[in-house]
Coordinates of C-alpha atoms and ligand atoms in Angstrom, one line a residue:
M61 CA -11.4 11.5 26.7
A62 CA -10.7 8.1 28.4
H63 CA -12.9 5.3 27.1
L64 CA -14.8 3.0 29.5
R65 CA -14.2 0.2 27.1
P66 CA -11.5 0.1 24.5
K67 CA -12.6 0.9 21.0
V68 CA -11.7 -1.4 18.1
L69 CA -12.0 -0.6 14.4
V70 CA -12.7 -3.6 12.3
T71 CA -12.3 -2.4 8.7
E72 CA -14.6 -4.9 7.0
P73 CA -17.1 -7.5 8.2
I74 CA -15.4 -10.7 9.4
P75 CA -16.8 -14.0 10.7
E76 CA -19.5 -13.6 13.4
K77 CA -17.6 -15.7 16.0
C78 CA -14.7 -13.2 16.0
L79 CA -17.0 -10.2 16.3
T80 CA -18.8 -11.8 19.2
Y81 CA -15.5 -12.5 21.0
L82 CA -14.2 -9.0 20.4
N83 CA -17.5 -7.5 21.5
E84 CA -17.1 -9.1 24.9
H85 CA -14.0 -7.0 25.5
A86 CA -14.4 -3.8 23.5
D87 CA -16.7 -1.4 21.6
L88 CA -16.6 -2.2 17.9
H89 CA -17.0 -0.2 14.7
I90 CA -17.2 -2.4 11.7
G91 CA -16.4 -0.7 8.4
K92 CA -18.2 -1.3 5.1
I93 CA -16.5 -3.4 2.4
G94 CA -13.9 -1.2 0.7
E95 CA -14.5 1.8 3.1
F96 CA -11.0 1.6 4.7
Q97 CA -9.1 0.7 1.5
R98 CA -8.7 4.4 1.3
E99 CA -6.0 6.0 3.4
D100 CA -7.8 9.3 3.8
N101 CA -10.8 7.5 5.4
L102 CA -8.5 5.7 7.8
V103 CA -6.6 8.9 8.7
R104 CA -9.9 10.6 9.5
T105 CA -11.2 7.8 11.6
I106 CA -8.3 6.1 13.4
S107 CA -7.6 8.7 16.1
D108 CA -10.5 7.5 18.2
Y109 CA -9.5 3.8 18.3
D110 CA -7.3 1.7 20.6
A111 CA -7.0 -1.2 18.2
L112 CA -7.3 -1.8 14.5
L113 CA -8.2 -5.1 12.9
C114 CA -7.5 -4.6 9.2
M115 CA -7.5 -6.4 5.9
L116 CA -4.5 -6.9 3.6
S117 CA -6.2 -4.3 1.5
T118 CA -6.0 -1.7 4.3
P119 CA -3.1 0.8 3.7
V120 CA -1.7 1.2 7.2
T121 CA 0.8 3.8 6.3
K122 CA 3.1 6.0 8.4
E123 CA 0.5 8.8 8.0
V124 CA -2.3 6.6 9.3
L125 CA -0.2 5.4 12.2
E126 CA 0.8 9.0 13.1
S127 CA -2.9 10.0 13.2
A128 CA -3.7 7.3 15.7
Q129 CA -3.0 8.7 19.1
N130 CA -4.6 5.9 21.1
L131 CA -3.7 3.0 18.9
K132 CA -1.9 0.0 20.7
I133 CA -2.1 -2.7 18.1
V134 CA -2.7 -3.3 14.4
A135 CA -3.8 -6.9 13.8
N136 CA -3.9 -7.9 10.1
F137 CA -6.5 -10.3 8.9
A138 CA -3.8 -12.1 6.8
V139 CA -0.4 -13.7 7.1
G140 CA 1.2 -11.2 4.6
Y141 CA 1.6 -7.8 6.1
N142 CA 3.2 -5.7 3.3
N143 CA 0.2 -3.3 3.7
I144 CA 1.5 -2.2 7.1
D145 CA 4.4 0.1 7.7
V146 CA 5.8 -2.1 10.5
E147 CA 8.9 0.1 11.1
A148 CA 6.7 3.2 11.6
A149 CA 4.4 1.2 13.9
K150 CA 7.3 0.0 16.0
S151 CA 8.8 3.4 16.3
L152 CA 5.4 4.7 17.6
G153 CA 5.2 1.8 20.1
I154 CA 2.2 0.2 18.2
K155 CA 2.3 -3.6 18.1
V156 CA 1.6 -5.4 14.9
A157 CA 0.2 -9.0 14.5
N158 CA -0.5 -11.3 11.6
T159 CA -2.0 -14.7 11.3
P160 CA 0.6 -17.4 10.5
D161 CA -0.1 -21.1 10.4
V162 CA -3.9 -21.0 10.3
L163 CA -4.2 -20.6 6.5
T164 CA -1.3 -22.8 5.5
E165 CA -3.4 -25.9 4.5
A166 CA -6.2 -23.9 2.8
C167 CA -3.5 -22.1 0.7
G168 CA -1.7 -25.4 0.0
D169 CA -5.0 -27.0 -1.3
F170 CA -5.7 -23.9 -3.3
A171 CA -2.3 -23.8 -5.0
M172 CA -2.7 -27.4 -6.1
G173 CA -6.2 -26.7 -7.4
L174 CA -5.0 -23.6 -9.3
L175 CA -2.2 -25.6 -10.8
M176 CA -4.7 -28.3 -12.0
A177 CA -7.0 -25.6 -13.3
V178 CA -4.2 -24.2 -15.5
T179 CA -2.6 -27.5 -16.6
R180 CA -6.0 -29.2 -17.4
K181 CA -7.6 -26.0 -18.7
F182 CA -10.7 -26.3 -16.5
N183 CA -11.9 -22.7 -17.1
A184 CA -11.6 -22.7 -20.9
A185 CA -13.1 -26.2 -21.1
E186 CA -16.1 -25.2 -18.9
Q187 CA -16.7 -22.0 -20.9
Y188 CA -16.6 -24.1 -24.1
L189 CA -19.3 -26.4 -22.7
R190 CA -21.5 -23.6 -21.4
E191 CA -21.3 -21.9 -24.7
G192 CA -22.8 -25.0 -26.3
N193 CA -19.7 -26.1 -28.2
F194 CA -19.5 -29.6 -26.7
T195 CA -20.6 -31.8 -29.5
G196 CA -18.9 -35.0 -28.3
W197 CA -15.7 -36.5 -26.8
E198 CA -12.6 -35.4 -28.8
P199 CA -9.3 -37.2 -28.7
L200 CA -7.4 -34.0 -29.1
G201 CA -9.6 -31.7 -27.1
F202 CA -8.2 -29.6 -24.2
L203 CA -4.9 -31.5 -23.9
G204 CA -2.8 -30.3 -21.0
M205 CA 0.5 -31.0 -19.1
E206 CA 0.6 -34.1 -16.9
L207 CA 2.1 -33.4 -13.5
R208 CA 3.8 -36.7 -12.7
G209 CA 7.6 -36.5 -13.1
K210 CA 7.5 -32.7 -13.7
T211 CA 9.5 -30.3 -11.4
L212 CA 7.7 -27.8 -9.2
G213 CA 10.1 -24.9 -8.4
I214 CA 9.0 -23.0 -5.3
A215 CA 10.3 -19.5 -4.6
G216 CA 9.7 -19.1 -0.9
M217 CA 9.8 -22.4 1.0
G218 CA 7.9 -21.2 4.1
R219 CA 4.8 -22.8 5.5
I220 CA 2.7 -22.4 2.4
G221 CA 5.4 -23.3 0.0
Q222 CA 6.0 -26.5 2.0
A223 CA 2.2 -27.3 2.1
F224 CA 2.0 -26.9 -1.7
A225 CA 5.2 -29.1 -2.1
H226 CA 3.6 -31.9 0.0
R227 CA 0.6 -32.0 -2.2
A228 CA 2.6 -31.9 -5.4
R229 CA 4.7 -34.8 -4.1
A230 CA 1.5 -36.8 -3.8
F231 CA 0.9 -36.0 -7.5
G232 CA 4.4 -37.4 -8.4
M233 CA 6.1 -34.1 -8.9
N234 CA 9.8 -33.4 -8.1
I235 CA 10.4 -30.4 -5.8
A236 CA 13.1 -27.8 -6.2
Y237 CA 13.2 -24.6 -4.2
Y238 CA 14.8 -21.2 -3.8
N239 CA 14.8 -19.5 -0.5
R240 CA 16.8 -16.9 1.4
T241 CA 18.2 -19.8 3.5
K242 CA 18.0 -23.6 3.1
V243 CA 15.2 -25.2 5.0
D244 CA 15.9 -27.9 7.7
L245 CA 17.3 -31.1 6.4
E246 CA 14.3 -33.1 7.7
V247 CA 12.0 -30.8 5.6
E248 CA 14.2 -31.3 2.5
Q249 CA 14.2 -35.0 3.1
A250 CA 10.5 -35.3 3.6
L251 CA 9.9 -33.5 0.3
N252 CA 12.9 -34.9 -1.5
A253 CA 13.5 -31.2 -2.3
T254 CA 16.6 -29.8 -4.0
Y255 CA 17.8 -26.4 -2.9
I256 CA 18.7 -24.0 -5.8
S257 CA 20.7 -20.9 -4.9
S258 CA 19.2 -18.5 -7.5
I259 CA 15.8 -17.6 -8.9
E260 CA 17.4 -17.7 -12.4
E261 CA 18.4 -21.3 -12.0
L262 CA 15.1 -22.3 -10.5
A263 CA 13.2 -20.6 -13.4
E264 CA 15.4 -22.5 -15.9
N265 CA 14.8 -25.9 -14.3
S266 CA 11.1 -25.8 -13.4
D267 CA 8.1 -27.0 -15.3
V268 CA 6.0 -25.1 -12.8
L269 CA 7.3 -22.0 -11.0
S270 CA 5.4 -21.1 -7.9
L271 CA 5.7 -17.9 -5.9
N272 CA 5.2 -18.4 -2.2
C273 CA 7.5 -15.7 -0.8
P274 CA 6.4 -12.5 1.0
L275 CA 6.5 -9.2 -0.8
T276 CA 9.6 -7.2 0.3
D277 CA 12.0 -4.8 -1.4
E278 CA 14.0 -7.8 -2.4
T279 CA 11.1 -9.7 -4.0
H280 CA 9.4 -6.8 -5.7
H281 CA 9.2 -7.8 -9.4
L282 CA 11.4 -10.8 -8.7
V283 CA 9.8 -12.4 -11.7
N284 CA 10.3 -10.1 -14.7
D285 CA 11.1 -10.2 -18.4
R286 CA 14.5 -11.7 -17.7
I287 CA 13.1 -14.6 -15.7
F288 CA 10.3 -15.3 -18.2
N289 CA 13.0 -15.6 -20.9
L290 CA 14.8 -18.2 -18.8
M291 CA 11.6 -20.3 -18.2
P292 CA 11.0 -23.3 -20.5
Q293 CA 8.3 -22.5 -23.1
H294 CA 6.0 -25.3 -21.8
S295 CA 6.3 -24.0 -18.2
I296 CA 3.6 -22.4 -16.0
L297 CA 3.7 -19.7 -13.4
I298 CA 1.6 -19.9 -10.2
N299 CA 1.3 -16.9 -7.9
I300 CA -0.6 -16.9 -4.7
S301 CA 1.8 -14.7 -2.8
R302 CA 1.5 -11.0 -3.7
G303 CA 0.9 -9.5 -7.1
A304 CA 3.9 -7.2 -7.0
V305 CA 6.3 -10.2 -6.8
V306 CA 5.7 -10.4 -10.6
D307 CA 6.1 -7.7 -13.2
E308 CA 2.5 -8.0 -14.6
T309 CA 3.3 -6.3 -17.9
A310 CA 6.1 -8.8 -18.4
L311 CA 3.8 -11.7 -17.5
A312 CA 1.1 -10.5 -19.9
N313 CA 3.7 -10.2 -22.7
A314 CA 5.1 -13.7 -21.9
L315 CA 1.6 -15.2 -22.1
H316 CA 0.6 -13.4 -25.3
M317 CA 3.9 -14.2 -27.0
G318 CA 4.0 -17.8 -25.9
T319 CA 7.2 -17.4 -23.9
I320 CA 5.6 -19.5 -21.2
A321 CA 2.6 -21.8 -21.5
G322 CA 0.2 -20.6 -18.8
A323 CA -0.3 -19.0 -15.5
G324 CA -2.5 -19.2 -12.4
I325 CA -2.8 -15.9 -10.7
D326 CA -4.7 -15.2 -7.4
V327 CA -3.0 -11.9 -6.5
F328 CA -2.5 -8.6 -8.4
E329 CA -0.1 -5.7 -8.0
N330 CA -2.9 -3.0 -7.7
E331 CA -5.9 -5.0 -6.3
P332 CA -8.7 -4.8 -7.2
E333 CA -7.4 -3.7 -10.6
V334 CA -6.3 -6.4 -13.0
H335 CA -3.8 -5.5 -15.7
S336 CA -5.9 -5.3 -18.9
K337 CA -3.4 -7.4 -20.9
L338 CA -3.8 -10.2 -18.4
L339 CA -7.5 -10.2 -18.9
T340 CA -7.0 -11.2 -22.5
A341 CA -4.0 -13.4 -22.1
P342 CA -4.3 -17.1 -23.2
N343 CA -4.0 -20.0 -20.8
C344 CA -4.3 -17.8 -17.7
V345 CA -6.6 -18.5 -14.7
L346 CA -7.2 -15.3 -12.8
L347 CA -8.9 -15.4 -9.4
P348 CA -9.8 -12.6 -6.9
H349 CA -7.3 -13.3 -4.1
I350 CA -9.2 -16.3 -2.6
A351 CA -6.4 -18.7 -1.6
S352 CA -7.4 -18.7 2.1
A353 CA -11.1 -18.5 1.5
T354 CA -12.5 -21.4 3.4
Y355 CA -15.1 -21.0 6.2
E356 CA -12.8 -22.8 8.7
T357 CA -9.7 -20.8 7.8
R358 CA -11.3 -17.4 7.7
E359 CA -12.8 -18.0 11.2
Q360 CA -9.4 -19.0 12.5
I361 CA -7.7 -16.0 10.9
G362 CA -10.2 -13.7 12.6
M363 CA -9.9 -15.4 16.0
L364 CA -6.1 -15.2 15.9
A365 CA -6.2 -11.5 15.0
S366 CA -8.9 -10.8 17.6
K367 CA -7.1 -12.7 20.4
A368 CA -3.9 -10.7 19.7
I369 CA -6.0 -7.5 20.1
V370 CA -7.7 -8.5 23.3
S371 CA -4.4 -9.7 24.8
V372 CA -2.7 -6.3 24.0
L373 CA -5.7 -4.3 25.3
K374 CA -5.5 -6.3 28.5
G375 CA -1.8 -5.5 28.8
E376 CA -0.6 -9.1 28.5
A377 CA 3.1 -9.7 28.0
D378 CA 4.3 -9.9 24.3
S379 CA 5.6 -13.4 25.0
N380 CA 1.9 -14.6 25.5
I381 CA 1.0 -13.3 22.0
P382 CA 2.7 -15.7 19.5
N383 CA 1.6 -13.9 16.4
L384 CA 3.1 -10.5 17.1
I385 CA 5.6 -9.5 14.4
Ligands
LIG554 C1 -2.7 -13.7 3.3 O1 -3.3 -14.0 4.3 O2 -1.7 -13.0 3.3 C2 -3.1 -14.3 2.0 O3 -2.8 -13.5 0.9 C3 -4.5 -14.8 2.0 O4 -4.8 -15.4 0.8

C-alpha cells in the first residue's frame, strides 16, 4: 500500500534534534536498544520502510536488503560502514550514506586520551586508590612511558588518523604512517610525517602503533601474531577503528606474554563480546566503543544521517548529498 508519508526505521534512540527533524518529513519507528542488532528482527520488519537509519551494530546484510521492497536509503549513524553490504545495496538500487568529517575531532581527542590512559596507567592507578592502597606518594609508583620524542605509527592516515597525529605532534611525538597511498605533501609537511610502505616496517619502528583504517578484506586481522612479534617490547597498540583489524587472540597473548607493553582498545571483533583473555590482560585499557561519544558529535552524526534520508526521500540529486557512499 502506498504511504501518505514515507516511513523511516531508526534502529535505536538517537539525539532528539534528529528525531524532530526526521519527524517533520516522515513517520518514524524507533527501535529499542539492541533490538535491531539481530538480523532476523530486521528481516521481519524492514519490508514496510522507505528508509533505514541504522547503527554500526546493525547487520544490514544482503538478506535484510532483499527483504526491503520499499527501501531507498540506508544511512549509517557512523563513519565506518562495514556492517552494511554496500555492493548488495547498490545492486538493488538502495543508496547508502555514512557520516564523514563530523566525528573526526572527537575521535582525535579520544585517541590522545586513550594513549595517555595507557601510558600513564590511569585506570590501574585509580583502581589502586579506590581500593584504599594509596598510602603516600611513591617515587617508583605507576611509572609510564613519556610521549615526547617517541614515534606514533599510524596505520590508516585518513581524517581521524591525521587528527590524532596533530594532537600527538603537540605532545612532541614523531609521526610515521602506513596508508594505501601517500597523503598530500602539505599534510605530510604539516605533520612532519614519514611514509612507510609496509605495516611490518611501521610496527618495527613505532613506540605506539595506532589503527585508524577502515575494516575491509585487506585490513581484517592486519595486526596479528607476526606483527606483534615485530613490535618493540616497550610499544603500545591503540585501536579505535574496528575490532577485527586486530587478531584479538594474538593481542591477548602478546599482552599476557609481555611481547608488547600495553594496549588501548575501544573496538572489538564481536561487539558487545570482549575476548575473555583481554579482560585479564595486563596494561590494557578496554572501553565500550565510545570514541565519537560527545553530545556535539553524536548530534551532528544524527543530523548528517537524517539529512541524507530526507534528501533521498524528496528525490534530490545524488550530487546534493555529500555523504552518499
Ligand atoms: C564510527 O563512526 O565508525 C566510529 O566507530 C564511532 O566511534
